[in-house]
Coordinates of C-alpha atoms and ligand atoms in Angstrom, one line a residue:
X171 CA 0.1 -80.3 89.6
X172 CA -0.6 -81.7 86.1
X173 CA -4.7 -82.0 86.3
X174 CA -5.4 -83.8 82.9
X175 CA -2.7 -86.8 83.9
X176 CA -4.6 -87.7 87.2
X177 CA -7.2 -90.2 87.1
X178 CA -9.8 -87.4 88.3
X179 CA -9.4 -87.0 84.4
X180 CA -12.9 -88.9 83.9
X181 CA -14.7 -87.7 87.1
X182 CA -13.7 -83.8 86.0
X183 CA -15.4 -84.4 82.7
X184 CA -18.4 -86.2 83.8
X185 CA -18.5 -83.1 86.1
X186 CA -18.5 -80.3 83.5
X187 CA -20.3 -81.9 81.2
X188 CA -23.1 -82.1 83.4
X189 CA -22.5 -78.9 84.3
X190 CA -22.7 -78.0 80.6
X191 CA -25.6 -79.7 80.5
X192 CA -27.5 -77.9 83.7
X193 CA -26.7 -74.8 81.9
X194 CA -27.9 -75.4 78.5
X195 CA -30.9 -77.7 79.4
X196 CA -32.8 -75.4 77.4
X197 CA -34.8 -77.6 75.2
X198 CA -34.2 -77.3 71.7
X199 CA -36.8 -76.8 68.7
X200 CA -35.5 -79.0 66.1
X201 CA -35.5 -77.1 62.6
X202 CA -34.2 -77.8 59.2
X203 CA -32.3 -75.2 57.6
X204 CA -33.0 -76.7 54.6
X205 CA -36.7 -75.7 54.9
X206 CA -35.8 -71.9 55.3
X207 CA -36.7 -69.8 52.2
X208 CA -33.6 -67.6 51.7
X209 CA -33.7 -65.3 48.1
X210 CA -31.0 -64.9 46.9
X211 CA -30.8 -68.9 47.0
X212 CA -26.7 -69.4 48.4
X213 CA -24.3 -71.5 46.8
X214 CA -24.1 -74.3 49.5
X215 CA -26.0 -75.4 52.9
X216 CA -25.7 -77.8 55.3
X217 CA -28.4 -78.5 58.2
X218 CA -27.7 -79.8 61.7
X219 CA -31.5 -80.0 62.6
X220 CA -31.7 -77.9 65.8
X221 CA -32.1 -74.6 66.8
X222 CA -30.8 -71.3 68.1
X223 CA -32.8 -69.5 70.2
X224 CA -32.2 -65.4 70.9
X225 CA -33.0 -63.9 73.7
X226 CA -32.2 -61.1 75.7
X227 CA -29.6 -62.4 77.2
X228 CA -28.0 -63.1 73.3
X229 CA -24.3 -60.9 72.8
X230 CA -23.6 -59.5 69.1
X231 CA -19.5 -59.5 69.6
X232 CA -17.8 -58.4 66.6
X233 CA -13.8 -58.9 66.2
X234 CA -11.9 -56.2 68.3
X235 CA -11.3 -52.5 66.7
X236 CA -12.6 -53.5 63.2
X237 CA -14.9 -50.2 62.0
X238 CA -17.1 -51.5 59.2
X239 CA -17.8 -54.3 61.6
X240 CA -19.2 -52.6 64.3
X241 CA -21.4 -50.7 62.4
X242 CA -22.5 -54.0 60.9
X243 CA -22.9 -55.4 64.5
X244 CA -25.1 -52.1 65.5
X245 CA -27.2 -52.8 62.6
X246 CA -28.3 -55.8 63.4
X247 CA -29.2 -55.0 66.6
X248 CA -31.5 -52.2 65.4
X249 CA -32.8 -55.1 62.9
X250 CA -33.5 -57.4 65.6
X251 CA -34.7 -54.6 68.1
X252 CA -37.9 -53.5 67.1
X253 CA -39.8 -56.9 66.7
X254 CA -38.2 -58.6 69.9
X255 CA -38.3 -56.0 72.3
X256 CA -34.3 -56.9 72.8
X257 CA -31.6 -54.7 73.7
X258 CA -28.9 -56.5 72.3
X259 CA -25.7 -55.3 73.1
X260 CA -22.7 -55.1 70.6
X261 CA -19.0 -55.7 72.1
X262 CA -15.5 -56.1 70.4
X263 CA -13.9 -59.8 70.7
X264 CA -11.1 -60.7 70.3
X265 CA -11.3 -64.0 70.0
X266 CA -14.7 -66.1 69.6
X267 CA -17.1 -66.4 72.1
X268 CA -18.6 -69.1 73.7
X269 CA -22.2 -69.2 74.0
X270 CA -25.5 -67.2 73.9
X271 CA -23.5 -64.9 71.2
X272 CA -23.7 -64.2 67.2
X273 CA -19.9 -63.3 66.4
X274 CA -19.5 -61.5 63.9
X275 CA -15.5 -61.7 61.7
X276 CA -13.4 -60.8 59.0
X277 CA -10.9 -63.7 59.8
X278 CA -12.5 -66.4 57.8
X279 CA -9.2 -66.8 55.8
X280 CA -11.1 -68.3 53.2
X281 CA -10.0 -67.4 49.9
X282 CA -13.1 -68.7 48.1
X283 CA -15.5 -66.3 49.4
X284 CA -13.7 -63.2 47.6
X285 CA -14.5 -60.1 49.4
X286 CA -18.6 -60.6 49.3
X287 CA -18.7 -64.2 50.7
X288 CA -19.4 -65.1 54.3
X289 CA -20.2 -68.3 56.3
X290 CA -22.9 -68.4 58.2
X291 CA -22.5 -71.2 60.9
X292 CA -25.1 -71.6 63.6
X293 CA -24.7 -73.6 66.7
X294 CA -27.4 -74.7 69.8
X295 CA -25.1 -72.1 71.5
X296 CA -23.4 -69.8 68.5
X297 CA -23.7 -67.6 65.1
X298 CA -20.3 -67.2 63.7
X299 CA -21.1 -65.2 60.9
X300 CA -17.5 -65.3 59.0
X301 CA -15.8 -63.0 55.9
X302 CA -12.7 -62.0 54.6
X303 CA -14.0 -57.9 54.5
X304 CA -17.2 -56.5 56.2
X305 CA -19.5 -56.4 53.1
X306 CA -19.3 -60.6 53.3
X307 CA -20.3 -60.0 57.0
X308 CA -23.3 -57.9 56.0
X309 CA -24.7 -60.4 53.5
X310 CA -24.3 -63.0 56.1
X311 CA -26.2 -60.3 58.3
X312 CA -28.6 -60.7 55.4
X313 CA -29.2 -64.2 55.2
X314 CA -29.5 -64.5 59.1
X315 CA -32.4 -62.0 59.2
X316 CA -34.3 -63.9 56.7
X317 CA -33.7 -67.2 59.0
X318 CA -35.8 -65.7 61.4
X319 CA -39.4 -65.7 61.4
X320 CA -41.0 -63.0 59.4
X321 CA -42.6 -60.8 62.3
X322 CA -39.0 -59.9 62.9
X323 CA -39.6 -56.8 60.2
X324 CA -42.1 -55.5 62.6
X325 CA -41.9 -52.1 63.8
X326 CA -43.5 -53.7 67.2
X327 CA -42.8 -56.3 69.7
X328 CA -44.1 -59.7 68.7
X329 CA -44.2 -62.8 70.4
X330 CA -41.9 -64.9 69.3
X331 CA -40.0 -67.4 70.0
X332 CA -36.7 -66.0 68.1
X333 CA -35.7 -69.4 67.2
X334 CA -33.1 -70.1 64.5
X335 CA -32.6 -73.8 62.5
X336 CA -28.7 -74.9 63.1
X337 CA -26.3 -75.4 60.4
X338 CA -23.8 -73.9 58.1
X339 CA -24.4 -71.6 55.6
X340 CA -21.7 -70.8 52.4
X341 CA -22.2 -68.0 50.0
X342 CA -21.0 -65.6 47.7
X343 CA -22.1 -63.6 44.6
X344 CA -21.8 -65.1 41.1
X345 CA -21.5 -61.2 39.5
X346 CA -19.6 -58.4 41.9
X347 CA -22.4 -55.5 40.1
X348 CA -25.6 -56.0 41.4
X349 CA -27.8 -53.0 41.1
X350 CA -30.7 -50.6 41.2
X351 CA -31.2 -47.5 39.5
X352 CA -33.8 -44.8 40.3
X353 CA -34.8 -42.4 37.9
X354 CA -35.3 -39.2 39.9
X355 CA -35.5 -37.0 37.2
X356 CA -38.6 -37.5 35.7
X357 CA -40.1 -37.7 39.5
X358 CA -38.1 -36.5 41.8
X359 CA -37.3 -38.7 45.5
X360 CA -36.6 -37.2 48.1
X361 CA -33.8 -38.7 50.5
X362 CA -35.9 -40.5 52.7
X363 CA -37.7 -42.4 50.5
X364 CA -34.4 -43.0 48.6
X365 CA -33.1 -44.5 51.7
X366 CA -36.1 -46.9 51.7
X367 CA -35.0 -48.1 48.7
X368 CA -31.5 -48.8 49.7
X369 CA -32.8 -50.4 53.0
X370 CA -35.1 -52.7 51.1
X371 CA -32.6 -53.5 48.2
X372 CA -29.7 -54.3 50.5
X373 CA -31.8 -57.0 52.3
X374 CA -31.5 -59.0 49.0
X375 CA -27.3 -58.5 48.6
X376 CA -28.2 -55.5 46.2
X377 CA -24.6 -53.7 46.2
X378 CA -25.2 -50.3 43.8
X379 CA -27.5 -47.6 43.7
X380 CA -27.3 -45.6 40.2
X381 CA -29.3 -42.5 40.8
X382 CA -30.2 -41.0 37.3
X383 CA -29.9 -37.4 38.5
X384 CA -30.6 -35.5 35.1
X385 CA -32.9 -35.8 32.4
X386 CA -35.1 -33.4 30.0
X387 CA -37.3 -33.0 33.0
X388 CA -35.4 -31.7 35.9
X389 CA -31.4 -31.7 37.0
X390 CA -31.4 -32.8 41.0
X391 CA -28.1 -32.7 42.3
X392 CA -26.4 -29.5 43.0
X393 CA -23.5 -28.2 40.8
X394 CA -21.9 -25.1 42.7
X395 CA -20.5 -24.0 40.0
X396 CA -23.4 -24.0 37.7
X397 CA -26.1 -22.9 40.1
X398 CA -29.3 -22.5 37.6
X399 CA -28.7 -25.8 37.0
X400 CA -31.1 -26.8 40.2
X401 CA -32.5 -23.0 40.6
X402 CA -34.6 -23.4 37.1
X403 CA -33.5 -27.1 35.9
X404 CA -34.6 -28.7 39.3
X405 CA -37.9 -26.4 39.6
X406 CA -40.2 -29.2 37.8
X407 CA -41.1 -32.6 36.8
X408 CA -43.2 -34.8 34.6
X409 CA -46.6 -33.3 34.3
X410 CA -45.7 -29.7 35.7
X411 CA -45.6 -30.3 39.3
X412 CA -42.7 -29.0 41.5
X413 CA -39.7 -30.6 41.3
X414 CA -36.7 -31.0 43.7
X415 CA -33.2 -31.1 43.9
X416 CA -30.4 -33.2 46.3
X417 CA -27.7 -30.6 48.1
X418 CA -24.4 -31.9 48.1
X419 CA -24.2 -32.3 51.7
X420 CA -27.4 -34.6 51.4
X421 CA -25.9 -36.3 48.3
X422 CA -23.4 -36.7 50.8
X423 CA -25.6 -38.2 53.4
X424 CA -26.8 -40.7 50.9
X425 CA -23.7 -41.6 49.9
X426 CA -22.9 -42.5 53.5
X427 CA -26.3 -44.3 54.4
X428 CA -25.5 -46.2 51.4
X429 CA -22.1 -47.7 52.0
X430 CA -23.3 -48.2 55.3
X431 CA -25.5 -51.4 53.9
X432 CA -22.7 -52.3 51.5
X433 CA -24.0 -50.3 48.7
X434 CA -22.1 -47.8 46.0
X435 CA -24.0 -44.9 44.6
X436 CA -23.6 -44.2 41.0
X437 CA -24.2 -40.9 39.6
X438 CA -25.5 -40.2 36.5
X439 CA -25.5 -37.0 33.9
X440 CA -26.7 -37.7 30.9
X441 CA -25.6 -36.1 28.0
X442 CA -25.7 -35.0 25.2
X443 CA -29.3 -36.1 25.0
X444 CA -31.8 -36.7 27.6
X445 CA -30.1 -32.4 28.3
X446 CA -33.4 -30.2 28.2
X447 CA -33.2 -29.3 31.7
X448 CA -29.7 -28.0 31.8
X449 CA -30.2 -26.3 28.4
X450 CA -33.0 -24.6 29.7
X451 CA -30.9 -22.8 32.5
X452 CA -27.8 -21.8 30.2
X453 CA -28.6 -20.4 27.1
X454 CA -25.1 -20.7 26.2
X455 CA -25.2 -24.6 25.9
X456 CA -28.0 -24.0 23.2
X457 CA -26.2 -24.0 19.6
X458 CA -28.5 -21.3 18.9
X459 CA -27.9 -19.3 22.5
X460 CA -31.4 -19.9 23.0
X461 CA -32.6 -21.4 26.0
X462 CA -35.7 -23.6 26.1
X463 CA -38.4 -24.2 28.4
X464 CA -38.6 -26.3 30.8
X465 CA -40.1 -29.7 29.7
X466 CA -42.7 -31.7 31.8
X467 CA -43.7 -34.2 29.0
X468 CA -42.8 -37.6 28.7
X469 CA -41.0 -37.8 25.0
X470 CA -37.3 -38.5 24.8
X471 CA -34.7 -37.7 21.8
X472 CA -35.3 -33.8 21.2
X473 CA -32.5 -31.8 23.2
X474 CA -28.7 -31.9 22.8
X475 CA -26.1 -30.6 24.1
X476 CA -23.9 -27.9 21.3
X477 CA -21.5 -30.5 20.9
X478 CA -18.5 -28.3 19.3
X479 CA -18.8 -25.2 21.7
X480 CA -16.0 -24.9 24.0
X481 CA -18.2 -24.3 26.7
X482 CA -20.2 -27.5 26.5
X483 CA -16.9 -29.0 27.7
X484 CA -15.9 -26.8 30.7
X485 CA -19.5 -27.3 31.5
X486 CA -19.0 -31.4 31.5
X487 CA -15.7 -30.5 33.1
X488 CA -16.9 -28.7 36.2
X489 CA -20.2 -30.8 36.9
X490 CA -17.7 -33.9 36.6
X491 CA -15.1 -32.5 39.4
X492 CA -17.8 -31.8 41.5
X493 CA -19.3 -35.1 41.3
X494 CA -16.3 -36.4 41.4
X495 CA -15.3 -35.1 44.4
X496 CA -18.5 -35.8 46.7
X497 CA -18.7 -39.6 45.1
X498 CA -16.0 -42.1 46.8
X499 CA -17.4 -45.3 44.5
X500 CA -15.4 -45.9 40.9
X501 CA -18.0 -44.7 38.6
X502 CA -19.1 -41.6 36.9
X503 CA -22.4 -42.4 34.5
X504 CA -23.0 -40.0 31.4
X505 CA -25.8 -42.0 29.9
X506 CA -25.0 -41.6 26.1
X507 CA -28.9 -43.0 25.0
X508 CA -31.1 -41.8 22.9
X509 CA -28.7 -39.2 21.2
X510 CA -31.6 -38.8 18.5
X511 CA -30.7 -35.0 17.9
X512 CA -27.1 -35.4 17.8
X513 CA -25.4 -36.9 14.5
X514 CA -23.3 -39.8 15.0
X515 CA -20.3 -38.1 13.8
X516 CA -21.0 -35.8 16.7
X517 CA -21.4 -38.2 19.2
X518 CA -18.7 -40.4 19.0
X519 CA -16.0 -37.6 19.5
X520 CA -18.4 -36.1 22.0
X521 CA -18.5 -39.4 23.9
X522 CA -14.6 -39.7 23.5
X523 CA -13.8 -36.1 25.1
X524 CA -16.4 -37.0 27.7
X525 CA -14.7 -40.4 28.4
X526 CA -11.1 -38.5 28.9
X527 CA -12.7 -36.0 31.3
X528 CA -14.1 -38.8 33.5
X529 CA -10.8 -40.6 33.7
X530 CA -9.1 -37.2 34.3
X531 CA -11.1 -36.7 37.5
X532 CA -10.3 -40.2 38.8
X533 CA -13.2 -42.2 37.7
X534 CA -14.7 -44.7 35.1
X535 CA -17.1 -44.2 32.9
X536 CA -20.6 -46.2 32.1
X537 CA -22.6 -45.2 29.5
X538 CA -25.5 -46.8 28.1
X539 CA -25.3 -49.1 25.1
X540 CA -24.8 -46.7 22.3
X541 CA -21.7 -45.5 23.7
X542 CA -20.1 -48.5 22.2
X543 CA -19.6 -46.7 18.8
X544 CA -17.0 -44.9 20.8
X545 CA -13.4 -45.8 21.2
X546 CA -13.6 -47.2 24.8
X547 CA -11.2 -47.4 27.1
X548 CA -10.7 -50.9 29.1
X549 CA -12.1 -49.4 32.5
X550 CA -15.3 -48.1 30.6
X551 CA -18.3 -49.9 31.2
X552 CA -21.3 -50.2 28.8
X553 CA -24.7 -50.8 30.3
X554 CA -27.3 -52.9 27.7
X555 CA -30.7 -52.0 27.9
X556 CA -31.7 -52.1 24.3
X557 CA -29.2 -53.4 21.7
X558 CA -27.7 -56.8 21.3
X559 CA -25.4 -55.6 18.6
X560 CA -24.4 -52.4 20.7
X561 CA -23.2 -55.0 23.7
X562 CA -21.4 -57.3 21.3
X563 CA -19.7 -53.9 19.9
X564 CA -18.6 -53.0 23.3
X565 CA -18.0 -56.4 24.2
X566 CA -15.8 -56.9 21.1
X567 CA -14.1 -53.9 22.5
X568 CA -13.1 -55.2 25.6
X569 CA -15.2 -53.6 28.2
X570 CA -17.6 -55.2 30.6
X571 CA -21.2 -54.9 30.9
X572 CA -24.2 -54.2 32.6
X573 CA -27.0 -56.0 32.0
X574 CA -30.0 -54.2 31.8
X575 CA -32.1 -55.5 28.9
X576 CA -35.7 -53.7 29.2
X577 CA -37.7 -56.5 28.7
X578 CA -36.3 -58.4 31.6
X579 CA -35.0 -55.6 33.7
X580 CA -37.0 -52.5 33.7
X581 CA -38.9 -52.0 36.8
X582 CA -41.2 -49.3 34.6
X583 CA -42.8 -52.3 32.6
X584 CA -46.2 -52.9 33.4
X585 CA -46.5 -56.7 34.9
X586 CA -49.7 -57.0 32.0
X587 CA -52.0 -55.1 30.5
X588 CA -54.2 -54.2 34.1
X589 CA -51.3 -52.6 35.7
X590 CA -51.7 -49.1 36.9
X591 CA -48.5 -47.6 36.4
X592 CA -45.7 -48.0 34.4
X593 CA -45.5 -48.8 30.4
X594 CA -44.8 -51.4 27.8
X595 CA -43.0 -50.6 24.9
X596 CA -40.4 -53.1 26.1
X597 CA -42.5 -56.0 26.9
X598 CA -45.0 -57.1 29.9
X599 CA -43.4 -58.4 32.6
X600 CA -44.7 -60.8 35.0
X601 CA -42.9 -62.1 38.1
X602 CA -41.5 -65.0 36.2
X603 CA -40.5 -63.6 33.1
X604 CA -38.4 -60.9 35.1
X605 CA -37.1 -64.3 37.2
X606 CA -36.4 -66.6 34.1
X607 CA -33.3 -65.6 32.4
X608 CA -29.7 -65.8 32.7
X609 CA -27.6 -62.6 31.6
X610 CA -24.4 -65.3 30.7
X611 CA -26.4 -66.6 27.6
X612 CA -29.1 -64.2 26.8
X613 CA -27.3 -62.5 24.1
X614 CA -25.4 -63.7 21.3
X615 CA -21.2 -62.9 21.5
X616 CA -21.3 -61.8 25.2
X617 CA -20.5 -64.7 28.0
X618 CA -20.4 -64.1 31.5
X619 CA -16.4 -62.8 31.6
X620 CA -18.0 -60.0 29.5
X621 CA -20.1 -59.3 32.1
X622 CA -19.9 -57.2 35.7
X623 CA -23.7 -57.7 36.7
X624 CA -27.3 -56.7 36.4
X625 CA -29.1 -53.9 36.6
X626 CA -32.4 -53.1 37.4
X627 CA -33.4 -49.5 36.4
X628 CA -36.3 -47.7 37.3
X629 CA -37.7 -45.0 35.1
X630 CA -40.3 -42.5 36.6
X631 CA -42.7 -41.1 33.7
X632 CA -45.5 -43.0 35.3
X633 CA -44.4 -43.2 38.8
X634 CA -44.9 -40.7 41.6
X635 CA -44.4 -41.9 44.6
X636 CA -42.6 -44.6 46.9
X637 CA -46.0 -46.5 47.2
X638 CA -46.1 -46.8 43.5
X639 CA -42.1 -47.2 43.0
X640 CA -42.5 -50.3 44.9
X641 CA -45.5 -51.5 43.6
X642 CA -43.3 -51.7 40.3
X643 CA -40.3 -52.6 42.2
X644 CA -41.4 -55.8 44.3
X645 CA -41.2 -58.3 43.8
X646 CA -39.2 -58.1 40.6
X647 CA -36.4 -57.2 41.8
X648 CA -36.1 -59.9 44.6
X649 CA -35.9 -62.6 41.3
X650 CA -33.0 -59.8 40.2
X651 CA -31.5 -59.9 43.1
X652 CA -31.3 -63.8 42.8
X653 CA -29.9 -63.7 39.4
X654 CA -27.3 -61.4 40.4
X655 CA -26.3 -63.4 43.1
X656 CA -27.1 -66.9 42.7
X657 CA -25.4 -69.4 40.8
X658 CA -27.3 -70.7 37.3
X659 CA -27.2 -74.2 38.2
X660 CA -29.8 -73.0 41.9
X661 CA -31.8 -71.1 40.1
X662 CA -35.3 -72.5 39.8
X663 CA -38.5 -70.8 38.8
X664 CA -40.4 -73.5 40.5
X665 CA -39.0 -73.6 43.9
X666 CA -37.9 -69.7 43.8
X667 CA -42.1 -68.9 43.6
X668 CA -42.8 -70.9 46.5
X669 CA -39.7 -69.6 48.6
X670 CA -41.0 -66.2 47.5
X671 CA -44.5 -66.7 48.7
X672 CA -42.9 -67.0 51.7
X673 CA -41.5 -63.3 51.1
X674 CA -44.4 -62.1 50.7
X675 CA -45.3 -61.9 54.5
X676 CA -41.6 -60.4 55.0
X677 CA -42.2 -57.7 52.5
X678 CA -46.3 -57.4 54.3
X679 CA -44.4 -56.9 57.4
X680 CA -42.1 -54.3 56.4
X681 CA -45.1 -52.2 54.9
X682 CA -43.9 -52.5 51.1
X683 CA -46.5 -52.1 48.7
X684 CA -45.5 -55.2 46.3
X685 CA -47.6 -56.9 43.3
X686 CA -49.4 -60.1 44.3
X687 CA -48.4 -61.6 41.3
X688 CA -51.3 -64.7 40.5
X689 CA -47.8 -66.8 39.5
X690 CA -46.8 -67.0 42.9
X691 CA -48.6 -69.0 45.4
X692 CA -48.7 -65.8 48.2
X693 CA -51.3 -68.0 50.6
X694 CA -50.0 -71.6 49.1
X695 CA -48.9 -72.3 52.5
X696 CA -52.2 -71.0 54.4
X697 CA -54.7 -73.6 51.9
X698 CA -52.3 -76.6 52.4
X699 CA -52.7 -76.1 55.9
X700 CA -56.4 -75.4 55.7
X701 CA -57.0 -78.6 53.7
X702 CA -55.3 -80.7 56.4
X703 CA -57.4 -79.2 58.9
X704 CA -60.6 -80.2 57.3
X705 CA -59.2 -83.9 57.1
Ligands
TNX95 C1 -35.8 -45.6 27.5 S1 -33.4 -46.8 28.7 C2 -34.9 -44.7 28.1 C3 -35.4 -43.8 29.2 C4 -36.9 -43.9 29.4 C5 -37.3 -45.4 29.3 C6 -38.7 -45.7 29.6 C7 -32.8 -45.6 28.3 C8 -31.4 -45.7 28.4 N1 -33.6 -44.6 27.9 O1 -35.2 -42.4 28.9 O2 -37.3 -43.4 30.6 O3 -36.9 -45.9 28.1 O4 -39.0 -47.0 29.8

């Protein structure tokens, strides 16, 4: 029997649509997506004006047998456990499900959205959150979480309702480098609080996590070969207090927590400045076989590395193999700044021996501005923090860059002159000034083809703990995050404040000790409300 060409055609219809309807007579809240404050700000929305509403009866599917998305769906269901008191399962697919469901694919076909794009497209009775590779479904992970109210970050169950406004999201990144860097040198981190920093940072599509892992003040990452290295150059830190060190196998473990929210650690050596660590535990790297003491001060451009010793070399050699070998992402950092003590007919062939090595383990270099008098290969990437005619000079030769000029990026610049922490030889940096720039025409000769992304580094003279890293941190680098993300033409200082005001209770909720920067209106929405009251 062929149903469909009966006349009970009509009557069958009318029949499951009212069946449709007993099932889904939910009534739904109407919302407008529009409304939602979402940092970084995507590249296009559409609203539907209704809602979504999760419950425990809502299934995360993911598409069958793909790894990086199940992991994906099992992270949002520890996102959204917590606060709702849900249990949400997570089940493979294979093709989309109905109803009651967030589906989560990497089938969206959609050349547009690269490989960090994703559409989010919500339904009265569906999320399809849709990529080409998982990291798109993450961000779309991303941008979901922050559609939900913000007692969602709680550690406890809250009330509710879980109620989501309807609508299609599209996004993706305007640079593929978006990152943090943490300067565990001068302070050391231990991995816990490290993954904090990754957690918070990849809730705004933050992608890398450079870890500056040597300095005059300690060496933290463990070089098996080299084993004094951590035994006497990781013993201390800024001020004399003890210092600390990262095994491999916890390097490791980082590495892996990391990638897990999308993000690629970068390692970084620096050399052959910023070297008083490592020249105190090998008297042999000292020009004069001397080793010095430790160092627990805060000045910069006194140590160097013996640049024409042999040994300086198989020393560079071995610590790069080993990094190497424990690091999956593309990138090796050697820092190159501040080579005060070292001639610059020294350092450029130092920095082109050290570039060879790096490419001879598998990996590209960065180095920080001033490696740009070098002869750099076209994988090398400069970062800027200081020198428009250093990025020009690498731009000239090719290479992209990094974008991490200090007086817009560097999270260790006081907001003004009350703040605690921190310091301000770059500049003072408020909340807007860090927001109100755009790395494409900030400097004269680079464009944004010169450019990967941004950076926001961290330096850790002044700062000793995670309450005071992200004190300096947020909310700075959620107006980073934007840049790196956002397109030019959506980025707007005056409707970015008020959509981070908004943040602000997000960032309360997950216990993050931000700056309640005067230029954002934190409690705007609280006194609008309370004037309409007293009406
Ligand atoms: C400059 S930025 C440095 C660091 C300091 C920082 C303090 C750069 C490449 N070098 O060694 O920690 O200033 O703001």
């Amino acid at each position: 029997m062929n149903f469909y060409k009966t006349n009970t055609a009509p009557l069958a219809a009318a029949f499951l649509a009212a069946a449709v309807l007993l099932f889904s007579c939910e009534k739904r809240t109407p919302k407008d997506l529009l409304q939602e404050s979402i940092i970084p700000v995507p590249v296009a929305m559409a609203a539907t004006g209704s809602s979504f509403a999760l419950t425990k009866k809502t299934v995360i599917y993911v598409q069958d047998s793909i790894a990086g998305l199940t992991k994906t769906g099992q992270y949002l269901a520890h996102l959204l456990g917590p606060a709702t008191g849900f249990e949400l399962p997570v089940k493979a697919a294979a093709k989309a499900p109905r109803s009651k469901a967030i589906y989560l694919t990497t089938a969206a076909g959609d050349a547009e959205l690269g490989s960090e794009g994703y559409e989010l497209t919500i339904t009265e009775d569906l999320i399809t959150v849709a990529a080409n590779a998982p990291a798109g479904v993450f961000y779309g992970v991303q941008t979901l979480r922050q559609l939900l109210p913000p007692s969602i970050e709680s550690d406890s169950v809250q009330a509710g309702p879980w109620e989501i406004a309807t609508g299609t999201i599209r996004d993706y990144p305007a640079y593929s480098y978006r990152g943090v860097m943490l300067d565990v040198s001068r302070h050391f981190f231990g991995v816990d609080g490290v993954k904090r920093y990754v957690d918070l940072a990849a809730a705004y599509k933050i992608n890398v996590l450079h870890l500056h892992l040597s300095d005059d003040q300690g060496w933290r990452i463990e070089i098996k070969s080299w084993p004094e290295l951590t035994a006497i150059g990781g013993s201390t830190e800024v001020g004399g207090t003890k210092g600390g060190f990262y095994t491999q196998e916890q390097y490791k473990d980082l590495v892996q927590y990391a990638a897990d929210r999308q993000m690629t650690v970068i390692p970084e050596i620096d050399m052959p400045g910023h070297t008083n660590a490592a020249l105190a535990s090998y008297a042999g790297l000292n020009c004069n076989d001397k080793a010095p003491a430790l160092y627990a001060g805060t000045d910069v451009g006194f140590s160097t590395l013996c640049t024409d010793r042999e040994i300086t070399y198989k020393f560079i050699g071995n610590v790069v193999s080993e990094l190497a070998a424990i690091t999956p992402g593309p990138y090796i950092h050697i820092g190159g700044d501040e080579s005060h003590s070292t001639p610059l007919k020294d350092y450029i062939p130092f920095i082109n021996v050290v570039q060879d090595i790096v490419a001879s383990n598998g990996k590209q270099m960065i180095g920080w501005d001033e490696i740009s008098h070098a002869t750099l290969k076209s994988g090398t990437i400069a970062q800027v923090w200081a020198s428009p005619e250093n990025a020009k000079r690498a731009a000239d030769q090719g290479v992209k860059l990094i974008m991490s000029p200090a007086n817009k990026c560097y999270l260790d610049m006081q907001y003004d002159s009350t703040t605690q922490w921190g310091l301000h030889w770059a500049a003072y940096i408020e909340v807007d000034s860090a927001y109100l720039w755009d790395p494409a025409t900030l400097l004269p000769g680079v464009s944004k083809e010169n450019i990967l992304g941004i950076e926001s580094p961290l330096w850790t003279e002044t700062v000793t703990n995670i309450e005071e890293l992200e004190y300096m941190v947020f909310p700075r680098l959620v107006g980073h995050a934007e840049i790196g993300w956002s397109p030019a033409p959506k980025r707007n200082w005056d409707t970015y404040k008020l959509r981070l005001a908004q943040h602000g209770k997000r960032l309360e909720t997950m216990g993050v000790n931000f700056y309640r920067s005067a230029f954002v209106p934190w409690d705007g929405a609280k006194k609008a409300i309370a004037a309409e009251s007293q009406n």
